[in-house]
Protein backbone atom coordinates (compact mmCIF):
# COMPACT_ATOMS: atom_id res chain seq x y z
CA UNK A 1 0.00 0.00 0.00
CA UNK A 2 2.74 2.39 0.98
CA UNK A 3 4.55 1.61 -2.26
CA UNK A 4 1.46 2.39 -4.23
CA UNK A 5 0.95 5.76 -2.52
CA UNK A 6 4.55 6.69 -3.21
CA UNK A 7 4.21 5.70 -6.85
CA UNK A 8 1.05 7.74 -7.36
CA UNK A 9 2.59 10.74 -5.65
CA UNK A 10 5.78 10.66 -7.73
CA UNK A 11 3.91 10.20 -10.96
CA UNK A 12 1.53 13.05 -10.09
CA UNK A 13 4.35 15.46 -9.26
CA UNK A 14 6.29 14.63 -12.44
CA UNK A 15 3.19 15.22 -14.55
CA UNK A 16 2.36 18.46 -12.74
CA UNK A 17 5.83 19.84 -13.43
CA UNK A 18 5.59 18.84 -17.09
CA UNK A 19 2.31 20.68 -17.60
CA UNK A 20 2.32 24.20 -19.04
CA UNK A 21 -1.37 25.00 -18.97
CA UNK A 22 -3.54 25.90 -16.03
CA UNK A 23 -6.54 24.10 -17.57
CA UNK A 24 -4.47 20.95 -17.95
CA UNK A 25 -3.48 21.16 -14.29
CA UNK A 26 -7.15 21.15 -13.35
CA UNK A 27 -7.49 17.85 -15.21
CA UNK A 28 -4.54 16.48 -13.30
CA UNK A 29 -6.17 17.47 -10.03
CA UNK A 30 -9.28 15.53 -10.99
CA UNK A 31 -7.22 12.55 -12.13
CA UNK A 32 -5.06 12.31 -9.06
CA UNK A 33 -7.21 13.69 -6.25
CA UNK A 34 -10.76 13.60 -7.62
CA UNK A 35 -13.53 11.40 -6.26
CA UNK A 36 -12.90 8.69 -8.79
CA UNK A 37 -9.12 8.79 -8.51
CA UNK A 38 -7.08 5.81 -7.49
CA UNK A 39 -5.78 7.85 -4.61
CA UNK A 40 -9.24 8.55 -3.30
CA UNK A 41 -10.00 4.85 -3.43
CA UNK A 42 -6.98 4.23 -1.22
CA UNK A 43 -8.11 6.88 1.27
CA UNK A 44 -11.59 5.41 1.32
CA UNK A 45 -10.16 1.93 1.89
CA UNK A 46 -8.23 3.07 4.94
CA UNK A 47 -11.17 2.36 7.22
CA UNK A 48 -10.95 -1.34 6.32
CA UNK A 49 -7.38 -1.63 7.49
CA UNK A 50 -6.44 -2.86 10.94
CA UNK A 51 -5.23 -0.40 13.56
CA UNK A 52 -1.57 -0.99 12.93
CA UNK A 53 -1.88 -0.60 9.17
CA UNK A 54 -3.98 2.52 9.65
CA UNK A 55 -1.23 4.04 11.74
CA UNK A 56 1.37 3.33 9.08
CA UNK A 57 -0.58 4.20 5.95
CA UNK A 58 -2.90 7.01 7.17
CA UNK A 59 -0.28 9.75 7.74
CA UNK A 60 1.62 8.75 4.59
CA UNK A 61 -1.53 9.00 2.50
CA UNK A 62 -2.42 12.40 3.95
CA UNK A 63 1.08 13.64 3.42
CA UNK A 64 1.08 12.45 -0.19
CA UNK A 65 -2.24 14.20 -0.79
CA UNK A 66 -0.88 17.43 0.64
CA UNK A 67 2.30 17.14 -1.43
CA UNK A 68 0.27 16.72 -4.62
CA UNK A 69 -1.93 19.71 -3.70
CA UNK A 70 1.11 21.88 -2.90
CA UNK A 71 2.75 20.88 -6.18
CA UNK A 72 -0.40 21.80 -8.07
CA UNK A 73 -0.66 25.20 -6.38
CA UNK A 74 2.99 26.00 -6.83
CA UNK A 75 2.80 25.12 -10.53
CA UNK A 76 -0.28 27.32 -10.99
CA UNK A 77 1.50 30.26 -9.30
CA UNK A 78 4.55 29.77 -11.47
CA UNK A 79 2.52 29.63 -14.65
CA UNK A 80 0.59 32.76 -13.70
CA UNK A 81 3.80 34.61 -13.05
CA UNK A 82 5.16 33.52 -16.41
CA UNK A 83 2.09 34.93 -18.12
CA UNK A 84 2.65 38.26 -16.34
CA UNK A 85 6.28 38.54 -17.37
CA UNK A 86 5.31 37.70 -20.90
CA UNK A 87 3.01 40.71 -20.88
CA UNK A 88 5.76 42.97 -19.61
CA UNK A 89 8.37 41.57 -21.90
CA UNK A 90 10.72 44.09 -23.46
CA UNK A 91 12.53 43.40 -26.68
CA UNK A 92 15.89 44.99 -25.99
CA UNK A 93 16.98 44.44 -29.57
CA UNK A 94 14.05 46.39 -31.09
CA UNK A 95 15.13 49.69 -32.68
CA UNK A 96 14.35 52.65 -30.38
CA UNK A 97 11.90 55.41 -31.16
CA UNK A 98 13.74 58.47 -32.43
CA UNK A 99 13.47 61.34 -29.98
CA UNK A 100 12.65 64.56 -31.75
CA UNK A 101 15.12 67.24 -30.75
CA UNK A 102 14.88 70.94 -31.36
CA UNK A 103 17.55 72.58 -33.48
CA UNK A 104 18.73 75.95 -34.66
CA UNK A 105 17.38 77.74 -37.68
CA UNK A 106 19.97 78.01 -40.49
CA UNK A 107 19.97 81.80 -40.14
CA UNK A 108 20.82 81.49 -36.45
CA UNK A 109 23.60 79.03 -37.27
CA UNK A 110 25.10 81.38 -39.85
CA UNK A 111 24.72 84.39 -37.56
CA UNK A 112 26.53 82.59 -34.74
CA UNK A 113 29.31 81.48 -37.11
CA UNK A 114 29.76 85.06 -38.24
CA UNK A 115 29.78 86.38 -34.68
CA UNK A 116 32.36 83.80 -33.64
CA UNK A 117 34.73 84.73 -36.44
CA UNK A 118 34.44 88.46 -35.82
CA UNK A 119 34.70 88.29 -32.05
CA UNK A 120 37.88 86.24 -32.50
CA UNK A 121 39.22 89.23 -34.47
CA UNK A 122 38.42 91.60 -31.60
CA UNK A 123 35.06 92.90 -32.84
CA UNK A 124 32.14 93.65 -30.56
CA UNK A 125 28.53 92.95 -31.37
CA UNK A 126 26.13 95.91 -31.41
CA UNK A 127 22.38 95.98 -31.64
CA UNK A 128 19.58 98.44 -32.36
CA UNK A 129 15.78 98.58 -32.66
CA UNK A 130 13.86 97.07 -35.57
CA UNK A 131 11.22 99.80 -35.33
CA UNK A 132 13.51 102.70 -35.96
CA UNK A 133 13.29 106.45 -36.32
CA UNK A 134 13.49 107.85 -39.79
CA UNK A 135 16.45 109.82 -38.51
CA UNK A 136 18.73 106.86 -37.72
CA UNK A 137 17.58 104.80 -40.67
CA UNK A 138 18.05 107.58 -43.22
CA UNK A 139 19.01 111.12 -42.22
CA UNK A 140 21.88 110.18 -39.91
CA UNK A 141 23.51 108.01 -42.55
CA UNK A 142 23.47 110.81 -45.09
CA UNK A 143 20.13 110.07 -46.72
CA UNK A 144 18.03 113.19 -46.03
CA UNK A 145 14.51 113.57 -47.35
CA UNK A 146 14.41 114.01 -51.12
CA UNK A 147 17.72 112.18 -51.38
CA UNK A 148 17.53 109.68 -54.22
CA UNK A 149 19.14 107.13 -51.91
CA UNK A 150 15.77 106.66 -50.20
CA UNK A 151 14.40 105.23 -53.41
CA UNK A 152 16.96 102.45 -53.25
CA UNK A 153 14.96 100.88 -50.43
CA UNK A 154 11.18 100.57 -50.40
CA UNK A 155 10.26 101.39 -46.87
CA UNK A 156 7.51 100.25 -44.53
CA UNK A 157 6.47 103.45 -42.78
CA UNK A 158 5.00 103.14 -39.30
CA UNK A 159 4.24 106.86 -39.19
CA UNK A 160 4.96 109.74 -41.47
CA UNK A 161 2.84 112.78 -40.95
CA UNK A 162 2.42 115.57 -43.42
CA UNK A 163 3.93 118.86 -42.32
CA UNK A 164 5.96 117.17 -39.57
CA UNK A 165 9.46 118.14 -38.71
CA UNK A 166 12.02 116.48 -40.95
CA UNK A 167 13.36 113.10 -39.87
CA UNK A 168 10.71 112.44 -37.21
CA UNK A 169 8.86 109.59 -38.93
CA UNK A 170 9.10 105.98 -37.82
CA UNK A 171 10.02 103.06 -40.05
CA UNK A 172 10.70 99.37 -39.94
CA UNK A 173 14.42 99.65 -40.44
CA UNK A 174 15.47 98.95 -43.99
CA UNK A 175 19.14 98.39 -43.18
CA UNK A 176 21.41 97.64 -40.24
CA UNK A 177 23.31 100.82 -41.19
CA UNK A 178 20.69 102.43 -38.91
CA UNK A 179 22.70 101.28 -35.90
CA UNK A 180 25.92 103.01 -37.03
CA UNK A 181 25.12 106.47 -35.66
CA UNK A 182 23.28 105.10 -32.61
CA UNK A 183 26.47 103.31 -31.65
CA UNK A 184 28.82 106.17 -32.47
CA UNK A 185 26.82 108.63 -30.38
CA UNK A 186 27.72 106.68 -27.27
CA UNK A 187 31.20 105.36 -28.16
CA UNK A 188 34.47 107.04 -29.02
CA UNK A 189 36.85 105.58 -31.63
CA UNK A 190 38.82 103.44 -32.07
CA UNK A 191 36.33 100.59 -32.20
CA UNK A 192 35.30 97.71 -34.42
CA UNK A 193 31.80 96.36 -34.34
CA UNK A 194 29.46 94.10 -36.22
CA UNK A 195 25.72 94.63 -36.28
CA UNK A 196 23.67 91.58 -37.23
CA UNK A 197 19.92 92.11 -37.41
CA UNK A 198 16.55 91.80 -39.07
CA UNK A 199 15.53 94.33 -41.69
CA UNK A 200 12.37 94.95 -43.71
CA UNK A 201 11.56 96.17 -47.18
CA UNK A 202 8.34 96.59 -49.06
CA UNK A 203 9.43 94.25 -51.75
CA UNK A 204 7.72 91.98 -54.24
CA UNK A 205 9.11 88.61 -53.21
CA UNK A 206 10.85 86.20 -55.54
CA UNK A 207 13.64 83.63 -55.29
CA UNK A 208 16.16 86.28 -54.24
CA UNK A 209 13.98 88.95 -52.56
CA UNK A 210 12.12 88.85 -49.27
CA UNK A 211 10.27 91.57 -47.35
CA UNK A 212 11.90 90.42 -44.12
CA UNK A 213 15.51 89.35 -44.05
CA UNK A 214 18.75 89.74 -42.12
CA UNK A 215 21.67 91.98 -42.68
CA UNK A 216 24.98 92.18 -41.22
CA UNK A 217 26.93 95.41 -40.89
CA UNK A 218 30.57 95.92 -40.00
CA UNK A 219 31.97 99.25 -38.85
CA UNK A 220 35.60 99.95 -38.03
CA UNK A 221 36.61 103.47 -37.02
CA UNK A 222 39.94 104.93 -35.97
CA UNK A 223 42.48 107.54 -36.93
CA UNK A 224 44.10 105.56 -39.74
CA UNK A 225 41.66 103.01 -41.05
CA UNK A 226 41.99 102.30 -44.74
CA UNK A 227 40.52 100.28 -47.59
CA UNK A 228 43.47 97.90 -47.19
CA UNK A 229 42.22 97.11 -43.67
CA UNK A 230 38.80 96.40 -45.07
CA UNK A 231 40.24 94.05 -47.69
CA UNK A 232 42.24 92.15 -45.12
CA UNK A 233 39.32 91.76 -42.70
CA UNK A 234 36.96 90.78 -45.51
CA UNK A 235 39.30 88.16 -46.95
CA UNK A 236 40.01 86.71 -43.53
CA UNK A 237 36.34 86.56 -42.68
CA UNK A 238 35.11 84.99 -45.91
CA UNK A 239 37.95 82.47 -46.01
CA UNK A 240 37.13 81.35 -42.47
CA UNK A 241 33.40 81.33 -43.06
CA UNK A 242 33.62 79.14 -46.16
CA UNK A 243 36.58 77.14 -44.90
CA UNK A 244 38.84 77.88 -47.89
CA UNK A 245 41.06 80.67 -49.09
CA UNK A 246 38.95 83.24 -50.95
CA UNK A 247 39.85 86.54 -52.55
CA UNK A 248 37.84 89.74 -52.34
CA UNK A 249 37.48 92.15 -55.24
CA UNK A 250 36.09 95.69 -55.17
CA UNK A 251 34.02 97.42 -57.82
CA UNK A 252 33.26 101.15 -57.65
CA UNK A 253 29.66 101.79 -56.60
CA UNK A 254 27.54 104.29 -54.77
CA UNK A 255 26.00 104.24 -51.30
CA UNK A 256 25.10 107.54 -49.63
CA UNK A 257 26.85 106.73 -46.35
CA UNK A 258 30.29 106.03 -47.81
CA UNK A 259 32.82 107.82 -49.96
CA UNK A 260 34.33 106.17 -51.89
CA UNK A 261 31.80 103.38 -52.07
CA UNK A 262 32.13 99.98 -53.64
CA UNK A 263 30.46 96.68 -54.08
CA UNK A 264 32.55 93.68 -53.25
CA UNK A 265 32.71 90.18 -54.65
CA UNK A 266 34.37 87.03 -53.38
CA UNK A 267 36.00 84.41 -55.54
CA UNK A 268 33.41 81.76 -56.38
CA UNK A 269 32.95 79.37 -53.46
CA UNK A 270 32.05 76.62 -55.90
CA UNK A 271 34.80 76.71 -58.55
CA UNK A 272 37.39 78.83 -56.72
CA UNK A 273 37.47 81.39 -59.55
CA UNK A 274 37.78 79.24 -62.65
CA UNK A 275 34.22 79.91 -63.79
CA UNK A 276 31.15 77.71 -63.35
CA UNK A 277 27.36 77.93 -63.50
CA UNK A 278 27.12 79.27 -59.89
CA UNK A 279 29.17 82.35 -60.81
CA UNK A 280 27.87 82.57 -64.38
CA UNK A 281 31.40 81.78 -65.60
CA UNK A 282 32.81 84.99 -64.07
CA UNK A 283 34.69 83.37 -61.18
CA UNK A 284 33.17 85.89 -58.75
CA UNK A 285 30.11 86.09 -56.52
CA UNK A 286 28.56 89.40 -55.49
CA UNK A 287 28.34 89.71 -51.76
CA UNK A 288 27.61 93.20 -50.50
CA UNK A 289 28.32 96.91 -50.31
CA UNK A 290 31.07 98.73 -48.51
CA UNK A 291 33.08 101.89 -48.43
CA UNK A 292 34.89 104.49 -46.36
CA UNK A 293 32.47 106.10 -43.90
CA UNK A 294 31.19 109.46 -45.19
CA UNK A 295 32.28 112.39 -43.03
CA UNK A 296 28.62 113.50 -42.89
CA UNK A 297 27.88 110.30 -40.97
CA UNK A 298 30.62 111.05 -38.46
CA UNK A 299 29.22 114.55 -38.13
CA UNK A 300 25.72 113.20 -37.42
CA UNK A 301 27.27 111.13 -34.64
CA UNK A 302 28.83 114.26 -33.13
CA UNK A 303 32.40 113.51 -34.19
CA UNK A 304 34.59 116.34 -35.41
CA UNK A 305 34.59 116.31 -39.20
CA UNK A 306 37.83 115.02 -40.70
CA UNK A 307 39.14 113.60 -37.43
CA UNK A 308 38.42 109.93 -38.04
CA UNK A 309 38.42 107.42 -40.83
CA UNK A 310 36.51 104.20 -41.01
CA UNK A 311 35.11 101.55 -43.24
CA UNK A 312 31.63 100.09 -43.23
CA UNK A 313 30.11 97.19 -45.02
CA UNK A 314 26.75 95.54 -45.20
CA UNK A 315 25.29 92.43 -46.74
CA UNK A 316 22.45 89.97 -46.52
CA UNK A 317 22.81 87.04 -44.18
CA UNK A 318 20.35 84.90 -46.14
CA UNK A 319 22.49 85.35 -49.22
CA UNK A 320 25.50 84.07 -47.36
CA UNK A 321 23.55 81.10 -45.98
CA UNK A 322 22.30 80.35 -49.51
CA UNK A 323 25.87 80.26 -50.81
CA UNK A 324 27.10 78.11 -47.97
CA UNK A 325 24.28 75.54 -48.03
CA UNK A 326 23.46 75.84 -51.75
CA UNK A 327 19.87 77.00 -51.20
CA UNK A 328 18.19 78.28 -54.33
CA UNK A 329 15.26 80.29 -52.94
CA UNK A 330 15.37 82.89 -50.17
CA UNK A 331 11.70 82.28 -49.37
CA UNK A 332 12.55 78.93 -47.78
CA UNK A 333 14.01 80.64 -44.71
CA UNK A 334 10.75 82.08 -43.43
CA UNK A 335 8.37 79.82 -45.33
CA UNK A 336 7.76 77.76 -42.19
CA UNK A 337 8.17 74.41 -43.94
CA UNK A 338 9.88 72.18 -41.40
CA UNK A 339 11.07 69.83 -44.13
CA UNK A 340 13.45 72.65 -45.03
CA UNK A 341 14.58 73.72 -41.56
CA UNK A 342 14.98 70.13 -40.34
CA UNK A 343 17.93 69.67 -42.65
CA UNK A 344 20.20 71.89 -40.57
N1 LIG B 1 22.93 99.36 -46.20
C1 LIG B 1 23.24 98.90 -47.54
C2 LIG B 1 22.02 98.16 -48.09
O1 LIG B 1 21.17 97.79 -47.35
C3 LIG B 1 24.43 97.97 -47.54
C4 LIG B 1 25.67 98.71 -47.25
C5 LIG B 1 26.42 99.22 -48.29
C6 LIG B 1 26.09 98.90 -45.96
C7 LIG B 1 27.57 99.93 -48.07
C8 LIG B 1 27.27 99.60 -45.70
C9 LIG B 1 28.00 100.11 -46.76
O2 LIG B 1 27.74 99.81 -44.47
O3 LIG B 1 29.16 100.78 -46.53
O4 LIG B 1 21.95 97.95 -49.26
Coordinates of C-alpha atoms and ligand atoms in Angstrom, one line a residue:
X1 CA 0.0 0.0 0.0
X2 CA 2.7 2.4 1.0
X3 CA 4.6 1.6 -2.3
X4 CA 1.5 2.4 -4.2
X5 CA 1.0 5.8 -2.5
X6 CA 4.6 6.7 -3.2
X7 CA 4.2 5.7 -6.9
X8 CA 1.0 7.7 -7.4
X9 CA 2.6 10.7 -5.7
X10 CA 5.8 10.7 -7.7
X11 CA 3.9 10.2 -11.0
X12 CA 1.5 13.0 -10.1
X13 CA 4.4 15.5 -9.3
X14 CA 6.3 14.6 -12.4
X15 CA 3.2 15.2 -14.5
X16 CA 2.4 18.5 -12.7
X17 CA 5.8 19.8 -13.4
X18 CA 5.6 18.8 -17.1
X19 CA 2.3 20.7 -17.6
X20 CA 2.3 24.2 -19.0
X21 CA -1.4 25.0 -19.0
X22 CA -3.5 25.9 -16.0
X23 CA -6.5 24.1 -17.6
X24 CA -4.5 21.0 -17.9
X25 CA -3.5 21.2 -14.3
X26 CA -7.1 21.1 -13.3
X27 CA -7.5 17.9 -15.2
X28 CA -4.5 16.5 -13.3
X29 CA -6.2 17.5 -10.0
X30 CA -9.3 15.5 -11.0
X31 CA -7.2 12.5 -12.1
X32 CA -5.1 12.3 -9.1
X33 CA -7.2 13.7 -6.3
X34 CA -10.8 13.6 -7.6
X35 CA -13.5 11.4 -6.3
X36 CA -12.9 8.7 -8.8
X37 CA -9.1 8.8 -8.5
X38 CA -7.1 5.8 -7.5
X39 CA -5.8 7.9 -4.6
X40 CA -9.2 8.6 -3.3
X41 CA -10.0 4.8 -3.4
X42 CA -7.0 4.2 -1.2
X43 CA -8.1 6.9 1.3
X44 CA -11.6 5.4 1.3
X45 CA -10.2 1.9 1.9
X46 CA -8.2 3.1 4.9
X47 CA -11.2 2.4 7.2
X48 CA -11.0 -1.3 6.3
X49 CA -7.4 -1.6 7.5
X50 CA -6.4 -2.9 10.9
X51 CA -5.2 -0.4 13.6
X52 CA -1.6 -1.0 12.9
X53 CA -1.9 -0.6 9.2
X54 CA -4.0 2.5 9.6
X55 CA -1.2 4.0 11.7
X56 CA 1.4 3.3 9.1
X57 CA -0.6 4.2 5.9
X58 CA -2.9 7.0 7.2
X59 CA -0.3 9.7 7.7
X60 CA 1.6 8.8 4.6
X61 CA -1.5 9.0 2.5
X62 CA -2.4 12.4 4.0
X63 CA 1.1 13.6 3.4
X64 CA 1.1 12.4 -0.2
X65 CA -2.2 14.2 -0.8
X66 CA -0.9 17.4 0.6
X67 CA 2.3 17.1 -1.4
X68 CA 0.3 16.7 -4.6
X69 CA -1.9 19.7 -3.7
X70 CA 1.1 21.9 -2.9
X71 CA 2.8 20.9 -6.2
X72 CA -0.4 21.8 -8.1
X73 CA -0.7 25.2 -6.4
X74 CA 3.0 26.0 -6.8
X75 CA 2.8 25.1 -10.5
X76 CA -0.3 27.3 -11.0
X77 CA 1.5 30.3 -9.3
X78 CA 4.6 29.8 -11.5
X79 CA 2.5 29.6 -14.7
X80 CA 0.6 32.8 -13.7
X81 CA 3.8 34.6 -13.0
X82 CA 5.2 33.5 -16.4
X83 CA 2.1 34.9 -18.1
X84 CA 2.6 38.3 -16.3
X85 CA 6.3 38.5 -17.4
X86 CA 5.3 37.7 -20.9
X87 CA 3.0 40.7 -20.9
X88 CA 5.8 43.0 -19.6
X89 CA 8.4 41.6 -21.9
X90 CA 10.7 44.1 -23.5
X91 CA 12.5 43.4 -26.7
X92 CA 15.9 45.0 -26.0
X93 CA 17.0 44.4 -29.6
X94 CA 14.1 46.4 -31.1
X95 CA 15.1 49.7 -32.7
X96 CA 14.3 52.6 -30.4
X97 CA 11.9 55.4 -31.2
X98 CA 13.7 58.5 -32.4
X99 CA 13.5 61.3 -30.0
X100 CA 12.7 64.6 -31.8
X101 CA 15.1 67.2 -30.7
X102 CA 14.9 70.9 -31.4
X103 CA 17.6 72.6 -33.5
X104 CA 18.7 75.9 -34.7
X105 CA 17.4 77.7 -37.7
X106 CA 20.0 78.0 -40.5
X107 CA 20.0 81.8 -40.1
X108 CA 20.8 81.5 -36.5
X109 CA 23.6 79.0 -37.3
X110 CA 25.1 81.4 -39.8
X111 CA 24.7 84.4 -37.6
X112 CA 26.5 82.6 -34.7
X113 CA 29.3 81.5 -37.1
X114 CA 29.8 85.1 -38.2
X115 CA 29.8 86.4 -34.7
X116 CA 32.4 83.8 -33.6
X117 CA 34.7 84.7 -36.4
X118 CA 34.4 88.5 -35.8
X119 CA 34.7 88.3 -32.1
X120 CA 37.9 86.2 -32.5
X121 CA 39.2 89.2 -34.5
X122 CA 38.4 91.6 -31.6
X123 CA 35.1 92.9 -32.8
X124 CA 32.1 93.7 -30.6
X125 CA 28.5 92.9 -31.4
X126 CA 26.1 95.9 -31.4
X127 CA 22.4 96.0 -31.6
X128 CA 19.6 98.4 -32.4
X129 CA 15.8 98.6 -32.7
X130 CA 13.9 97.1 -35.6
X131 CA 11.2 99.8 -35.3
X132 CA 13.5 102.7 -36.0
X133 CA 13.3 106.5 -36.3
X134 CA 13.5 107.9 -39.8
X135 CA 16.5 109.8 -38.5
X136 CA 18.7 106.9 -37.7
X137 CA 17.6 104.8 -40.7
X138 CA 18.0 107.6 -43.2
X139 CA 19.0 111.1 -42.2
X140 CA 21.9 110.2 -39.9
X141 CA 23.5 108.0 -42.6
X142 CA 23.5 110.8 -45.1
X143 CA 20.1 110.1 -46.7
X144 CA 18.0 113.2 -46.0
X145 CA 14.5 113.6 -47.3
X146 CA 14.4 114.0 -51.1
X147 CA 17.7 112.2 -51.4
X148 CA 17.5 109.7 -54.2
X149 CA 19.1 107.1 -51.9
X150 CA 15.8 106.7 -50.2
X151 CA 14.4 105.2 -53.4
X152 CA 17.0 102.5 -53.3
X153 CA 15.0 100.9 -50.4
X154 CA 11.2 100.6 -50.4
X155 CA 10.3 101.4 -46.9
X156 CA 7.5 100.2 -44.5
X157 CA 6.5 103.5 -42.8
X158 CA 5.0 103.1 -39.3
X159 CA 4.2 106.9 -39.2
X160 CA 5.0 109.7 -41.5
X161 CA 2.8 112.8 -40.9
X162 CA 2.4 115.6 -43.4
X163 CA 3.9 118.9 -42.3
X164 CA 6.0 117.2 -39.6
X165 CA 9.5 118.1 -38.7
X166 CA 12.0 116.5 -40.9
X167 CA 13.4 113.1 -39.9
X168 CA 10.7 112.4 -37.2
X169 CA 8.9 109.6 -38.9
X170 CA 9.1 106.0 -37.8
X171 CA 10.0 103.1 -40.1
X172 CA 10.7 99.4 -39.9
X173 CA 14.4 99.7 -40.4
X174 CA 15.5 99.0 -44.0
X175 CA 19.1 98.4 -43.2
X176 CA 21.4 97.6 -40.2
X177 CA 23.3 100.8 -41.2
X178 CA 20.7 102.4 -38.9
X179 CA 22.7 101.3 -35.9
X180 CA 25.9 103.0 -37.0
X181 CA 25.1 106.5 -35.7
X182 CA 23.3 105.1 -32.6
X183 CA 26.5 103.3 -31.7
X184 CA 28.8 106.2 -32.5
X185 CA 26.8 108.6 -30.4
X186 CA 27.7 106.7 -27.3
X187 CA 31.2 105.4 -28.2
X188 CA 34.5 107.0 -29.0
X189 CA 36.8 105.6 -31.6
X190 CA 38.8 103.4 -32.1
X191 CA 36.3 100.6 -32.2
X192 CA 35.3 97.7 -34.4
X193 CA 31.8 96.4 -34.3
X194 CA 29.5 94.1 -36.2
X195 CA 25.7 94.6 -36.3
X196 CA 23.7 91.6 -37.2
X197 CA 19.9 92.1 -37.4
X198 CA 16.5 91.8 -39.1
X199 CA 15.5 94.3 -41.7
X200 CA 12.4 95.0 -43.7
X201 CA 11.6 96.2 -47.2
X202 CA 8.3 96.6 -49.1
X203 CA 9.4 94.3 -51.8
X204 CA 7.7 92.0 -54.2
X205 CA 9.1 88.6 -53.2
X206 CA 10.9 86.2 -55.5
X207 CA 13.6 83.6 -55.3
X208 CA 16.2 86.3 -54.2
X209 CA 14.0 89.0 -52.6
X210 CA 12.1 88.8 -49.3
X211 CA 10.3 91.6 -47.4
X212 CA 11.9 90.4 -44.1
X213 CA 15.5 89.3 -44.0
X214 CA 18.7 89.7 -42.1
X215 CA 21.7 92.0 -42.7
X216 CA 25.0 92.2 -41.2
X217 CA 26.9 95.4 -40.9
X218 CA 30.6 95.9 -40.0
X219 CA 32.0 99.3 -38.9
X220 CA 35.6 100.0 -38.0
X221 CA 36.6 103.5 -37.0
X222 CA 39.9 104.9 -36.0
X223 CA 42.5 107.5 -36.9
X224 CA 44.1 105.6 -39.7
X225 CA 41.7 103.0 -41.0
X226 CA 42.0 102.3 -44.7
X227 CA 40.5 100.3 -47.6
X228 CA 43.5 97.9 -47.2
X229 CA 42.2 97.1 -43.7
X230 CA 38.8 96.4 -45.1
X231 CA 40.2 94.1 -47.7
X232 CA 42.2 92.2 -45.1
X233 CA 39.3 91.8 -42.7
X234 CA 37.0 90.8 -45.5
X235 CA 39.3 88.2 -47.0
X236 CA 40.0 86.7 -43.5
X237 CA 36.3 86.6 -42.7
X238 CA 35.1 85.0 -45.9
X239 CA 37.9 82.5 -46.0
X240 CA 37.1 81.4 -42.5
X241 CA 33.4 81.3 -43.1
X242 CA 33.6 79.1 -46.2
X243 CA 36.6 77.1 -44.9
X244 CA 38.8 77.9 -47.9
X245 CA 41.1 80.7 -49.1
X246 CA 39.0 83.2 -50.9
X247 CA 39.8 86.5 -52.5
X248 CA 37.8 89.7 -52.3
X249 CA 37.5 92.1 -55.2
X250 CA 36.1 95.7 -55.2
X251 CA 34.0 97.4 -57.8
X252 CA 33.3 101.1 -57.7
X253 CA 29.7 101.8 -56.6
X254 CA 27.5 104.3 -54.8
X255 CA 26.0 104.2 -51.3
X256 CA 25.1 107.5 -49.6
X257 CA 26.8 106.7 -46.4
X258 CA 30.3 106.0 -47.8
X259 CA 32.8 107.8 -50.0
X260 CA 34.3 106.2 -51.9
X261 CA 31.8 103.4 -52.1
X262 CA 32.1 100.0 -53.6
X263 CA 30.5 96.7 -54.1
X264 CA 32.5 93.7 -53.3
X265 CA 32.7 90.2 -54.6
X266 CA 34.4 87.0 -53.4
X267 CA 36.0 84.4 -55.5
X268 CA 33.4 81.8 -56.4
X269 CA 33.0 79.4 -53.5
X270 CA 32.0 76.6 -55.9
X271 CA 34.8 76.7 -58.5
X272 CA 37.4 78.8 -56.7
X273 CA 37.5 81.4 -59.5
X274 CA 37.8 79.2 -62.6
X275 CA 34.2 79.9 -63.8
X276 CA 31.1 77.7 -63.4
X277 CA 27.4 77.9 -63.5
X278 CA 27.1 79.3 -59.9
X279 CA 29.2 82.3 -60.8
X280 CA 27.9 82.6 -64.4
X281 CA 31.4 81.8 -65.6
X282 CA 32.8 85.0 -64.1
X283 CA 34.7 83.4 -61.2
X284 CA 33.2 85.9 -58.7
X285 CA 30.1 86.1 -56.5
X286 CA 28.6 89.4 -55.5
X287 CA 28.3 89.7 -51.8
X288 CA 27.6 93.2 -50.5
X289 CA 28.3 96.9 -50.3
X290 CA 31.1 98.7 -48.5
X291 CA 33.1 101.9 -48.4
X292 CA 34.9 104.5 -46.4
X293 CA 32.5 106.1 -43.9
X294 CA 31.2 109.5 -45.2
X295 CA 32.3 112.4 -43.0
X296 CA 28.6 113.5 -42.9
X297 CA 27.9 110.3 -41.0
X298 CA 30.6 111.1 -38.5
X299 CA 29.2 114.6 -38.1
X300 CA 25.7 113.2 -37.4
X301 CA 27.3 111.1 -34.6
X302 CA 28.8 114.3 -33.1
X303 CA 32.4 113.5 -34.2
X304 CA 34.6 116.3 -35.4
X305 CA 34.6 116.3 -39.2
X306 CA 37.8 115.0 -40.7
X307 CA 39.1 113.6 -37.4
X308 CA 38.4 109.9 -38.0
X309 CA 38.4 107.4 -40.8
X310 CA 36.5 104.2 -41.0
X311 CA 35.1 101.5 -43.2
X312 CA 31.6 100.1 -43.2
X313 CA 30.1 97.2 -45.0
X314 CA 26.7 95.5 -45.2
X315 CA 25.3 92.4 -46.7
X316 CA 22.4 90.0 -46.5
X317 CA 22.8 87.0 -44.2
X318 CA 20.4 84.9 -46.1
X319 CA 22.5 85.4 -49.2
X320 CA 25.5 84.1 -47.4
X321 CA 23.6 81.1 -46.0
X322 CA 22.3 80.3 -49.5
X323 CA 25.9 80.3 -50.8
X324 CA 27.1 78.1 -48.0
X325 CA 24.3 75.5 -48.0
X326 CA 23.5 75.8 -51.8
X327 CA 19.9 77.0 -51.2
X328 CA 18.2 78.3 -54.3
X329 CA 15.3 80.3 -52.9
X330 CA 15.4 82.9 -50.2
X331 CA 11.7 82.3 -49.4
X332 CA 12.6 78.9 -47.8
X333 CA 14.0 80.6 -44.7
X334 CA 10.8 82.1 -43.4
X335 CA 8.4 79.8 -45.3
X336 CA 7.8 77.8 -42.2
X337 CA 8.2 74.4 -43.9
X338 CA 9.9 72.2 -41.4
X339 CA 11.1 69.8 -44.1
X340 CA 13.4 72.7 -45.0
X341 CA 14.6 73.7 -41.6
X342 CA 15.0 70.1 -40.3
X343 CA 17.9 69.7 -42.7
X344 CA 20.2 71.9 -40.6
Ligands
LIG1 N1 22.9 99.4 -46.2 C1 23.2 98.9 -47.5 C2 22.0 98.2 -48.1 O1 21.2 97.8 -47.4 C3 24.4 98.0 -47.5 C4 25.7 98.7 -47.3 C5 26.4 99.2 -48.3 C6 26.1 98.9 -46.0 C7 27.6 99.9 -48.1 C8 27.3 99.6 -45.7 C9 28.0 100.1 -46.8 O2 27.7 99.8 -44.5 O3 29.2 100.8 -46.5 O4 22.0 98.0 -49.3

